[in-house]
Amino acid sequence: MQRHQLPLNALRAFEASARHGSFTGAASELCVSQAAVSHQVRQLEAQLGVALFRRLPRGLSLTGEGELLFPVLNEALDRLSQALDSLADGTRREVLTLGVVGTFAACWLLPRLADFHQRFPFIEVRVATHNNRVELASEGYDMAIRYGGGAWHGESAVHLMEAPLSVLCSPRVARELHGPADVLTQTLFRSFRSDEWQTWLAAAGVDPYRRLPESVMLDSSLAMMEAVVQGSGVALVPIPMFERHLASGAIVQPFDIQVTLGSYWLTRLQSHPESAAMALFRRWLLEEVHAADRH
């Protein structure tokens, strides 16, 4: 049905009648007569070609079609009401709480947030970082940005960007690396995935089952990068997050070999409807990702 054909008055009459379980209760809420509400609902049923209510001696009961329409309409009217309330006094303000994996927050998101604030000053963004373990419901986040395969139970996920892993190190350490196998002479920094280095070595043509040297597991690529800058070893990290570091010359990428074990995703609970602020942030974030890809 085209938007200009939506029978808004009839839809309001149906939604109020379904909530109250009677035309009388709906009429009282809408400040019209019971006959007017009944007429509006009958017109809607005629337009749709289905019965929405069973008329009972005492009240109303939703049909299967009514059960399908009511929750969608109820949610839509609630969201519309909330949006109008936020505009009514001229002081619209919304809070958006994000849980963001630390590396993405520090290296990619935060340098761009000023643009979001400039475009949407009525949305206050609150960012909390995590180490890729986050519970949206229990921690109270509206949305989360995380690294992985895109499948999290009970959550919808929007793909943001690939995150290929490659070796980064200090210029001094790079001078000691004449081939990919030479990384095995260094301390290896890795994340919680124990197979990262084996996967990269295999892609580099090095026997992945060779005995690995000492490795240090850190829960943040930022911590790995600090160790790398100090010349303490080599790290396997997502290259897109450290382009500014590479451009500064503080670190280098000694080999072009990359492996992809996951991507960055924007997630939210499927049971949590997307608010206006969430939708604006999602669209802005995807615009920024695409703009970065073009460069």
PDB file of C-alpha atoms in Angstrom:
ATOM      1  CA  MET A   1       0.000   0.000   0.000  1.00  0.00           C
ATOM      2  CA  GLN A   2       1.326   3.463  -0.933  1.00  0.00           C
ATOM      3  CA  ARG A   3       1.991   5.801   1.991  1.00  0.00           C
ATOM      4  CA  HIS A   4      -0.464   8.381   0.732  1.00  0.00           C
ATOM      5  CA  GLN A   5      -3.163   5.686   0.833  1.00  0.00           C
ATOM      6  CA  LEU A   6      -2.623   4.745   4.477  1.00  0.00           C
ATOM      7  CA  PRO A   7      -5.926   5.154   6.388  1.00  0.00           C
ATOM      8  CA  LEU A   8      -4.337   6.786   9.439  1.00  0.00           C
ATOM      9  CA  ASN A   9      -7.548   7.550  11.347  1.00  0.00           C
ATOM     10  CA  ALA A  10      -8.820   4.030  10.843  1.00  0.00           C
ATOM     11  CA  LEU A  11      -5.479   2.571  11.930  1.00  0.00           C
ATOM     12  CA  ARG A  12      -5.569   4.651  15.126  1.00  0.00           C
ATOM     13  CA  ALA A  13      -9.110   3.463  15.780  1.00  0.00           C
ATOM     14  CA  PHE A  14      -8.097  -0.173  15.301  1.00  0.00           C
ATOM     15  CA  GLU A  15      -4.982   0.117  17.506  1.00  0.00           C
ATOM     16  CA  ALA A  16      -6.893   1.793  20.361  1.00  0.00           C
ATOM     17  CA  SER A  17      -9.736  -0.738  20.102  1.00  0.00           C
ATOM     18  CA  ALA A  18      -7.266  -3.641  20.241  1.00  0.00           C
ATOM     19  CA  ARG A  19      -5.559  -2.213  23.339  1.00  0.00           C
ATOM     20  CA  HIS A  20      -8.800  -1.561  25.179  1.00  0.00           C
ATOM     21  CA  GLY A  21     -10.568  -4.653  23.907  1.00  0.00           C
ATOM     22  CA  SER A  22     -13.612  -2.547  23.078  1.00  0.00           C
ATOM     23  CA  PHE A  23     -14.829   0.231  20.807  1.00  0.00           C
ATOM     24  CA  THR A  24     -16.116   2.093  23.872  1.00  0.00           C
ATOM     25  CA  GLY A  25     -12.684   2.331  25.494  1.00  0.00           C
ATOM     26  CA  ALA A  26     -11.125   3.419  22.209  1.00  0.00           C
ATOM     27  CA  ALA A  27     -13.814   6.055  21.725  1.00  0.00           C
ATOM     28  CA  SER A  28     -13.128   7.502  25.170  1.00  0.00           C
ATOM     29  CA  GLU A  29      -9.391   7.723  24.445  1.00  0.00           C
ATOM     30  CA  LEU A  30      -9.841   9.242  20.993  1.00  0.00           C
ATOM     31  CA  CYS A  31     -12.621  11.627  22.114  1.00  0.00           C
ATOM     32  CA  VAL A  32     -15.082  10.452  19.471  1.00  0.00           C
ATOM     33  CA  SER A  33     -18.256   8.386  19.581  1.00  0.00           C
ATOM     34  CA  GLN A  34     -18.303   4.618  19.851  1.00  0.00           C
ATOM     35  CA  ALA A  35     -20.152   4.511  16.538  1.00  0.00           C
ATOM     36  CA  ALA A  36     -17.391   6.524  14.842  1.00  0.00           C
ATOM     37  CA  VAL A  37     -14.700   4.104  16.039  1.00  0.00           C
ATOM     38  CA  SER A  38     -16.736   1.084  14.925  1.00  0.00           C
ATOM     39  CA  HIS A  39     -17.275   2.698  11.527  1.00  0.00           C
ATOM     40  CA  GLN A  40     -13.562   3.437  11.087  1.00  0.00           C
ATOM     41  CA  VAL A  41     -12.629  -0.150  11.919  1.00  0.00           C
ATOM     42  CA  ARG A  42     -15.220  -1.550   9.524  1.00  0.00           C
ATOM     43  CA  GLN A  43     -13.864   0.696   6.769  1.00  0.00           C
ATOM     44  CA  LEU A  44     -10.330  -0.600   7.468  1.00  0.00           C
ATOM     45  CA  GLU A  45     -11.526  -4.200   7.363  1.00  0.00           C
ATOM     46  CA  ALA A  46     -13.316  -3.541   4.081  1.00  0.00           C
ATOM     47  CA  GLN A  47     -10.204  -1.919   2.584  1.00  0.00           C
ATOM     48  CA  LEU A  48      -7.999  -4.847   3.668  1.00  0.00           C
ATOM     49  CA  GLY A  49     -10.555  -7.501   2.817  1.00  0.00           C
ATOM     50  CA  VAL A  50     -10.152  -9.274   6.165  1.00  0.00           C
ATOM     51  CA  ALA A  51     -11.814  -9.250   9.580  1.00  0.00           C
ATOM     52  CA  LEU A  52      -9.598  -7.812  12.308  1.00  0.00           C
ATOM     53  CA  PHE A  53     -11.908  -8.426  15.278  1.00  0.00           C
ATOM     54  CA  ARG A  54     -14.374 -11.006  16.453  1.00  0.00           C
ATOM     55  CA  ARG A  55     -17.317  -9.075  17.906  1.00  0.00           C
ATOM     56  CA  LEU A  56     -18.171 -10.764  21.217  1.00  0.00           C
ATOM     57  CA  PRO A  57     -21.085 -10.124  23.618  1.00  0.00           C
ATOM     58  CA  ARG A  58     -18.579  -8.466  25.955  1.00  0.00           C
ATOM     59  CA  GLY A  59     -15.839  -6.756  24.037  1.00  0.00           C
ATOM     60  CA  LEU A  60     -13.596  -7.643  21.124  1.00  0.00           C
ATOM     61  CA  SER A  61     -11.156 -10.422  20.275  1.00  0.00           C
ATOM     62  CA  LEU A  62      -8.447 -10.120  17.637  1.00  0.00           C
ATOM     63  CA  THR A  63      -8.535 -12.441  14.654  1.00  0.00           C
ATOM     64  CA  GLY A  64      -5.309 -13.933  13.289  1.00  0.00           C
ATOM     65  CA  GLU A  65      -5.010 -10.992  10.894  1.00  0.00           C
ATOM     66  CA  GLY A  66      -5.595  -8.577  13.757  1.00  0.00           C
ATOM     67  CA  GLU A  67      -2.916 -10.317  15.821  1.00  0.00           C
ATOM     68  CA  LEU A  68      -0.502  -9.772  12.936  1.00  0.00           C
ATOM     69  CA  LEU A  69      -1.279  -6.073  12.490  1.00  0.00           C
ATOM     70  CA  PHE A  70      -1.621  -4.918  16.096  1.00  0.00           C
ATOM     71  CA  PRO A  71       1.969  -5.246  17.442  1.00  0.00           C
ATOM     72  CA  VAL A  72       3.449  -3.622  14.329  1.00  0.00           C
ATOM     73  CA  LEU A  73       1.024  -0.711  14.491  1.00  0.00           C
ATOM     74  CA  ASN A  74       1.348  -0.354  18.267  1.00  0.00           C
ATOM     75  CA  GLU A  75       5.154  -0.100  18.034  1.00  0.00           C
ATOM     76  CA  ALA A  76       5.009   2.341  15.117  1.00  0.00           C
ATOM     77  CA  LEU A  77       2.617   4.673  16.947  1.00  0.00           C
ATOM     78  CA  ASP A  78       4.710   4.492  20.129  1.00  0.00           C
ATOM     79  CA  ARG A  79       7.864   5.455  18.227  1.00  0.00           C
ATOM     80  CA  LEU A  80       6.070   8.262  16.429  1.00  0.00           C
ATOM     81  CA  SER A  81       4.754   9.566  19.743  1.00  0.00           C
ATOM     82  CA  GLN A  82       8.239   9.482  21.276  1.00  0.00           C
ATOM     83  CA  ALA A  83       9.708  11.340  18.312  1.00  0.00           C
ATOM     84  CA  LEU A  84       7.033  14.045  18.500  1.00  0.00           C
ATOM     85  CA  ASP A  85       7.527  14.402  22.266  1.00  0.00           C
ATOM     86  CA  SER A  86      11.275  14.900  21.764  1.00  0.00           C
ATOM     87  CA  LEU A  87      10.571  17.744  19.319  1.00  0.00           C
ATOM     88  CA  ALA A  88       7.690  19.377  21.158  1.00  0.00           C
ATOM     89  CA  ASP A  89       9.691  21.682  23.461  1.00  0.00           C
ATOM     90  CA  GLY A  90      12.497  22.484  21.029  1.00  0.00           C
ATOM     91  CA  THR A  91      15.121  20.741  23.177  1.00  0.00           C
ATOM     92  CA  ARG A  92      15.364  17.410  21.415  1.00  0.00           C
ATOM     93  CA  ARG A  93      18.035  15.233  22.995  1.00  0.00           C
ATOM     94  CA  GLU A  94      18.760  11.547  22.609  1.00  0.00           C
ATOM     95  CA  VAL A  95      21.430   9.375  24.177  1.00  0.00           C
ATOM     96  CA  LEU A  96      23.088   6.587  22.194  1.00  0.00           C
ATOM     97  CA  THR A  97      25.200   4.136  24.189  1.00  0.00           C
ATOM     98  CA  LEU A  98      27.794   2.134  22.264  1.00  0.00           C
ATOM     99  CA  GLY A  99      30.048  -0.725  23.297  1.00  0.00           C
ATOM    100  CA  VAL A 100      33.020  -0.630  20.926  1.00  0.00           C
ATOM    101  CA  VAL A 101      36.011  -2.959  20.687  1.00  0.00           C
ATOM    102  CA  GLY A 102      38.914  -0.856  21.958  1.00  0.00           C
ATOM    103  CA  THR A 103      41.091  -0.878  18.855  1.00  0.00           C
ATOM    104  CA  PHE A 104      38.252   0.188  16.562  1.00  0.00           C
ATOM    105  CA  ALA A 105      37.201   2.908  19.001  1.00  0.00           C
ATOM    106  CA  ALA A 106      40.640   4.487  19.417  1.00  0.00           C
ATOM    107  CA  CYS A 107      42.017   4.033  15.902  1.00  0.00           C
ATOM    108  CA  TRP A 108      38.977   4.487  13.690  1.00  0.00           C
ATOM    109  CA  LEU A 109      35.785   5.702  15.366  1.00  0.00           C
ATOM    110  CA  LEU A 110      36.902   8.433  17.770  1.00  0.00           C
ATOM    111  CA  PRO A 111      38.802  10.485  15.161  1.00  0.00           C
ATOM    112  CA  ARG A 112      35.562  10.642  13.125  1.00  0.00           C
ATOM    113  CA  LEU A 113      32.994  11.256  15.872  1.00  0.00           C
ATOM    114  CA  ALA A 114      33.345  15.041  15.673  1.00  0.00           C
ATOM    115  CA  ASP A 115      31.647  14.882  12.280  1.00  0.00           C
ATOM    116  CA  PHE A 116      28.733  12.919  13.752  1.00  0.00           C
ATOM    117  CA  HIS A 117      28.331  15.445  16.584  1.00  0.00           C
ATOM    118  CA  GLN A 118      28.383  18.313  14.103  1.00  0.00           C
ATOM    119  CA  ARG A 119      25.708  16.722  11.922  1.00  0.00           C
ATOM    120  CA  PHE A 120      23.530  15.429  14.762  1.00  0.00           C
ATOM    121  CA  PRO A 121      24.109  17.685  17.796  1.00  0.00           C
ATOM    122  CA  PHE A 122      20.909  16.425  19.439  1.00  0.00           C
ATOM    123  CA  ILE A 123      22.370  12.916  19.863  1.00  0.00           C
ATOM    124  CA  GLU A 124      24.774  12.358  22.745  1.00  0.00           C
ATOM    125  CA  VAL A 125      27.027   9.402  21.959  1.00  0.00           C
ATOM    126  CA  ARG A 126      28.466   7.531  24.927  1.00  0.00           C
ATOM    127  CA  VAL A 127      31.269   5.118  24.036  1.00  0.00           C
ATOM    128  CA  ALA A 128      32.487   2.330  26.305  1.00  0.00           C
ATOM    129  CA  THR A 129      35.299   0.091  25.087  1.00  0.00           C
ATOM    130  CA  HIS A 130      35.526  -3.667  25.442  1.00  0.00           C
ATOM    131  CA  ASN A 131      37.931  -6.438  24.462  1.00  0.00           C
ATOM    132  CA  ASN A 132      35.483  -8.091  22.056  1.00  0.00           C
ATOM    133  CA  ARG A 133      33.439  -9.667  24.838  1.00  0.00           C
ATOM    134  CA  VAL A 134      30.245  -7.704  25.319  1.00  0.00           C
ATOM    135  CA  GLU A 135      26.682  -8.436  26.447  1.00  0.00           C
ATOM    136  CA  LEU A 136      24.310  -5.871  24.996  1.00  0.00           C
ATOM    137  CA  ALA A 137      21.371  -6.644  27.255  1.00  0.00           C
ATOM    138  CA  SER A 138      23.127  -6.918  30.617  1.00  0.00           C
ATOM    139  CA  GLU A 139      25.520  -4.027  29.955  1.00  0.00           C
ATOM    140  CA  GLY A 140      22.820  -1.688  28.687  1.00  0.00           C
ATOM    141  CA  TYR A 141      24.266  -0.852  25.268  1.00  0.00           C
ATOM    142  CA  ASP A 142      22.045   0.226  22.404  1.00  0.00           C
ATOM    143  CA  MET A 143      24.563  -1.067  19.869  1.00  0.00           C
ATOM    144  CA  ALA A 144      28.003  -2.644  19.787  1.00  0.00           C
ATOM    145  CA  ILE A 145      30.883  -2.703  17.335  1.00  0.00           C
ATOM    146  CA  ARG A 146      32.823  -5.940  17.511  1.00  0.00           C
ATOM    147  CA  TYR A 147      35.178  -8.184  15.595  1.00  0.00           C
ATOM    148  CA  GLY A 148      34.219 -11.638  14.405  1.00  0.00           C
ATOM    149  CA  GLY A 149      32.257 -13.672  11.906  1.00  0.00           C
ATOM    150  CA  GLY A 150      28.958 -11.772  12.150  1.00  0.00           C
ATOM    151  CA  ALA A 151      26.876 -14.414  13.955  1.00  0.00           C
ATOM    152  CA  TRP A 152      25.893 -13.579  17.539  1.00  0.00           C
ATOM    153  CA  HIS A 153      22.831 -15.179  19.124  1.00  0.00           C
ATOM    154  CA  GLY A 154      19.812 -12.897  19.299  1.00  0.00           C
ATOM    155  CA  GLU A 155      21.551 -10.025  17.522  1.00  0.00           C
ATOM    156  CA  SER A 156      21.336  -8.487  14.086  1.00  0.00           C
ATOM    157  CA  ALA A 157      24.696  -7.580  12.554  1.00  0.00           C
ATOM    158  CA  VAL A 158      25.603  -5.088   9.823  1.00  0.00           C
ATOM    159  CA  HIS A 159      28.966  -5.628   8.137  1.00  0.00           C
ATOM    160  CA  LEU A 160      31.267  -2.616   8.418  1.00  0.00           C
ATOM    161  CA  MET A 161      34.651  -3.595   7.021  1.00  0.00           C
ATOM    162  CA  GLU A 162      37.105  -6.393   6.486  1.00  0.00           C
ATOM    163  CA  ALA A 163      39.953  -6.571   8.975  1.00  0.00           C
ATOM    164  CA  PRO A 164      42.886  -8.382   7.311  1.00  0.00           C
ATOM    165  CA  LEU A 165      45.713  -9.255   9.691  1.00  0.00           C
ATOM    166  CA  SER A 166      49.329  -8.644   8.825  1.00  0.00           C
ATOM    167  CA  VAL A 167      52.664  -8.383  10.612  1.00  0.00           C
ATOM    168  CA  LEU A 168      53.679  -5.005  11.998  1.00  0.00           C
ATOM    169  CA  CYS A 169      56.892  -4.172  13.812  1.00  0.00           C
ATOM    170  CA  SER A 170      59.322  -1.357  14.536  1.00  0.00           C
ATOM    171  CA  PRO A 171      61.756  -0.255  11.801  1.00  0.00           C
ATOM    172  CA  ARG A 172      64.652  -1.696  13.858  1.00  0.00           C
ATOM    173  CA  VAL A 173      63.038  -5.133  14.093  1.00  0.00           C
ATOM    174  CA  ALA A 174      62.123  -5.003  10.399  1.00  0.00           C
ATOM    175  CA  ARG A 175      65.800  -4.818   9.504  1.00  0.00           C
ATOM    176  CA  GLU A 176      66.214  -8.266  11.100  1.00  0.00           C
ATOM    177  CA  LEU A 177      63.417  -9.831   9.029  1.00  0.00           C
ATOM    178  CA  HIS A 178      64.756 -11.003   5.662  1.00  0.00           C
ATOM    179  CA  GLY A 179      61.867 -13.391   5.007  1.00  0.00           C
ATOM    180  CA  PRO A 180      58.562 -14.424   6.629  1.00  0.00           C
ATOM    181  CA  ALA A 181      60.213 -17.295   8.546  1.00  0.00           C
ATOM    182  CA  ASP A 182      62.364 -14.746  10.389  1.00  0.00           C
ATOM    183  CA  VAL A 183      59.388 -13.678  12.487  1.00  0.00           C
ATOM    184  CA  LEU A 184      60.048 -16.910  14.395  1.00  0.00           C
ATOM    185  CA  THR A 185      63.203 -15.303  15.792  1.00  0.00           C
ATOM    186  CA  GLN A 186      61.088 -12.651  17.532  1.00  0.00           C
ATOM    187  CA  THR A 187      58.577 -12.542  20.363  1.00  0.00           C
ATOM    188  CA  LEU A 188      55.145 -13.003  18.801  1.00  0.00           C
ATOM    189  CA  PHE A 189      52.205 -10.950  20.032  1.00  0.00           C
ATOM    190  CA  ARG A 190      48.728 -12.350  19.406  1.00  0.00           C
ATOM    191  CA  SER A 191      45.117 -11.999  20.482  1.00  0.00           C
ATOM    192  CA  PHE A 192      42.892 -14.635  22.085  1.00  0.00           C
ATOM    193  CA  ARG A 193      42.892 -16.729  18.868  1.00  0.00           C
ATOM    194  CA  SER A 194      45.674 -19.283  19.185  1.00  0.00           C
ATOM    195  CA  ASP A 195      45.660 -20.128  15.463  1.00  0.00           C
ATOM    196  CA  GLU A 196      46.436 -16.637  14.140  1.00  0.00           C
ATOM    197  CA  TRP A 197      50.154 -17.071  13.695  1.00  0.00           C
ATOM    198  CA  GLN A 198      49.837 -20.571  12.212  1.00  0.00           C
ATOM    199  CA  THR A 199      47.327 -19.233   9.680  1.00  0.00           C
ATOM    200  CA  TRP A 200      49.606 -16.353   8.681  1.00  0.00           C
ATOM    201  CA  LEU A 201      52.693 -18.583   8.464  1.00  0.00           C
ATOM    202  CA  ALA A 202      50.841 -21.006   6.181  1.00  0.00           C
ATOM    203  CA  ALA A 203      49.799 -18.105   3.932  1.00  0.00           C
ATOM    204  CA  ALA A 204      53.443 -16.979   3.871  1.00  0.00           C
ATOM    205  CA  GLY A 205      54.637 -20.403   2.760  1.00  0.00           C
ATOM    206  CA  VAL A 206      56.228 -21.254   6.109  1.00  0.00           C
ATOM    207  CA  ASP A 207      55.536 -24.587   7.786  1.00  0.00           C
ATOM    208  CA  PRO A 208      52.814 -23.624  10.307  1.00  0.00           C
ATOM    209  CA  TYR A 209      53.635 -26.656  12.460  1.00  0.00           C
ATOM    210  CA  ARG A 210      57.149 -25.508  13.221  1.00  0.00           C
ATOM    211  CA  ARG A 211      57.752 -24.875  16.880  1.00  0.00           C
ATOM    212  CA  LEU A 212      56.754 -21.300  17.602  1.00  0.00           C
ATOM    213  CA  PRO A 213      58.907 -19.046  19.757  1.00  0.00           C
ATOM    214  CA  GLU A 214      57.622 -17.360  22.876  1.00  0.00           C
ATOM    215  CA  SER A 215      54.276 -15.683  22.256  1.00  0.00           C
ATOM    216  CA  VAL A 216      52.444 -13.151  24.403  1.00  0.00           C
ATOM    217  CA  MET A 217      48.655 -12.961  24.344  1.00  0.00           C
ATOM    218  CA  LEU A 218      47.176  -9.484  24.771  1.00  0.00           C
ATOM    219  CA  ASP A 219      43.468  -8.617  24.724  1.00  0.00           C
ATOM    220  CA  SER A 220      43.972  -5.458  22.678  1.00  0.00           C
ATOM    221  CA  SER A 221      45.724  -4.671  19.418  1.00  0.00           C
ATOM    222  CA  LEU A 222      46.505  -1.276  20.948  1.00  0.00           C
ATOM    223  CA  ALA A 223      48.565  -2.981  23.644  1.00  0.00           C
ATOM    224  CA  MET A 224      50.331  -5.025  20.969  1.00  0.00           C
ATOM    225  CA  MET A 225      51.133  -1.855  19.070  1.00  0.00           C
ATOM    226  CA  GLU A 226      52.668  -0.255  22.135  1.00  0.00           C
ATOM    227  CA  ALA A 227      54.919  -3.280  22.550  1.00  0.00           C
ATOM    228  CA  VAL A 228      55.791  -3.161  18.844  1.00  0.00           C
ATOM    229  CA  VAL A 229      56.718   0.523  18.953  1.00  0.00           C
ATOM    230  CA  GLN A 230      59.085  -0.269  21.814  1.00  0.00           C
ATOM    231  CA  GLY A 231      60.757  -2.925  19.645  1.00  0.00           C
ATOM    232  CA  SER A 232      59.678  -5.821  21.842  1.00  0.00           C
ATOM    233  CA  GLY A 233      58.569  -8.137  19.019  1.00  0.00           C
ATOM    234  CA  VAL A 234      56.171  -8.494  16.104  1.00  0.00           C
ATOM    235  CA  ALA A 235      52.385  -8.314  16.158  1.00  0.00           C
ATOM    236  CA  LEU A 236      49.660  -9.702  13.958  1.00  0.00           C
ATOM    237  CA  VAL A 237      47.010  -6.972  13.847  1.00  0.00           C
ATOM    238  CA  PRO A 238      44.246  -5.560  11.606  1.00  0.00           C
ATOM    239  CA  ILE A 239      45.981  -3.255   9.141  1.00  0.00           C
ATOM    240  CA  PRO A 240      43.052  -0.816   8.579  1.00  0.00           C
ATOM    241  CA  MET A 241      43.237   0.202  12.242  1.00  0.00           C
ATOM    242  CA  PHE A 242      46.864   1.308  12.069  1.00  0.00           C
ATOM    243  CA  GLU A 243      47.151   3.248   8.835  1.00  0.00           C
ATOM    244  CA  ARG A 244      48.048   6.451  10.689  1.00  0.00           C
ATOM    245  CA  HIS A 245      50.811   4.656  12.594  1.00  0.00           C
ATOM    246  CA  LEU A 246      52.189   3.284   9.360  1.00  0.00           C
ATOM    247  CA  ALA A 247      52.055   6.697   7.714  1.00  0.00           C
ATOM    248  CA  SER A 248      54.037   8.211  10.596  1.00  0.00           C
ATOM    249  CA  GLY A 249      56.864   5.693  10.142  1.00  0.00           C
ATOM    250  CA  ALA A 250      56.737   4.619  13.787  1.00  0.00           C
ATOM    251  CA  ILE A 251      55.894   1.102  12.647  1.00  0.00           C
ATOM    252  CA  VAL A 252      56.300  -0.759   9.368  1.00  0.00           C
ATOM    253  CA  GLN A 253      54.699  -3.666   7.544  1.00  0.00           C
ATOM    254  CA  PRO A 254      57.655  -5.852   6.530  1.00  0.00           C
ATOM    255  CA  PHE A 255      55.605  -8.262   4.380  1.00  0.00           C
ATOM    256  CA  ASP A 256      52.506  -7.801   2.208  1.00  0.00           C
ATOM    257  CA  ILE A 257      51.035 -11.124   3.322  1.00  0.00           C
ATOM    258  CA  GLN A 258      47.581 -10.789   4.908  1.00  0.00           C
ATOM    259  CA  VAL A 259      44.997 -13.206   6.285  1.00  0.00           C
ATOM    260  CA  THR A 260      41.375 -12.525   7.158  1.00  0.00           C
ATOM    261  CA  LEU A 261      39.900 -14.231  10.202  1.00  0.00           C
ATOM    262  CA  GLY A 262      37.074 -11.811  10.903  1.00  0.00           C
ATOM    263  CA  SER A 263      35.486  -8.453  10.159  1.00  0.00           C
ATOM    264  CA  TYR A 264      34.104  -5.497  12.094  1.00  0.00           C
ATOM    265  CA  TRP A 265      30.341  -5.475  12.604  1.00  0.00           C
ATOM    266  CA  LEU A 266      27.725  -3.144  14.054  1.00  0.00           C
ATOM    267  CA  THR A 267      25.276  -5.156  16.146  1.00  0.00           C
ATOM    268  CA  ARG A 268      22.101  -4.646  18.122  1.00  0.00           C
ATOM    269  CA  LEU A 269      19.625  -6.897  19.886  1.00  0.00           C
ATOM    270  CA  GLN A 270      16.939  -8.224  17.573  1.00  0.00           C
ATOM    271  CA  SER A 271      14.455  -7.679  20.401  1.00  0.00           C
ATOM    272  CA  HIS A 272      15.444  -4.004  20.689  1.00  0.00           C
ATOM    273  CA  PRO A 273      13.744  -1.941  17.947  1.00  0.00           C
ATOM    274  CA  GLU A 274      16.060   0.448  16.153  1.00  0.00           C
ATOM    275  CA  SER A 275      15.469   3.955  17.480  1.00  0.00           C
ATOM    276  CA  ALA A 276      15.824   7.090  15.366  1.00  0.00           C
ATOM    277  CA  ALA A 277      19.241   7.772  16.937  1.00  0.00           C
ATOM    278  CA  MET A 278      20.400   4.217  16.245  1.00  0.00           C
ATOM    279  CA  ALA A 279      19.278   4.459  12.610  1.00  0.00           C
ATOM    280  CA  LEU A 280      21.066   7.782  12.118  1.00  0.00           C
ATOM    281  CA  PHE A 281      24.270   6.424  13.623  1.00  0.00           C
ATOM    282  CA  ARG A 282      24.108   3.261  11.490  1.00  0.00           C
ATOM    283  CA  ARG A 283      23.662   5.260   8.288  1.00  0.00           C
ATOM    284  CA  TRP A 284      26.408   7.733   9.225  1.00  0.00           C
ATOM    285  CA  LEU A 285      28.830   4.933  10.138  1.00  0.00           C
ATOM    286  CA  LEU A 286      28.277   3.134   6.837  1.00  0.00           C
ATOM    287  CA  GLU A 287      28.807   6.409   4.962  1.00  0.00           C
ATOM    288  CA  GLU A 288      32.126   6.882   6.759  1.00  0.00           C
ATOM    289  CA  VAL A 289      33.195   3.320   5.995  1.00  0.00           C
ATOM    290  CA  HIS A 290      32.395   3.730   2.306  1.00  0.00           C
ATOM    291  CA  ALA A 291      34.178   7.101   2.192  1.00  0.00           C
ATOM    292  CA  ALA A 292      37.273   5.508   3.753  1.00  0.00           C
ATOM    293  CA  ASP A 293      37.130   2.699   1.177  1.00  0.00           C
ATOM    294  CA  ARG A 294      37.159   5.237  -1.680  1.00  0.00           C
ATOM    295  CA  HIS A 295      40.371   6.697  -0.332  1.00  0.00           C
TER     296      HIS A 295
END
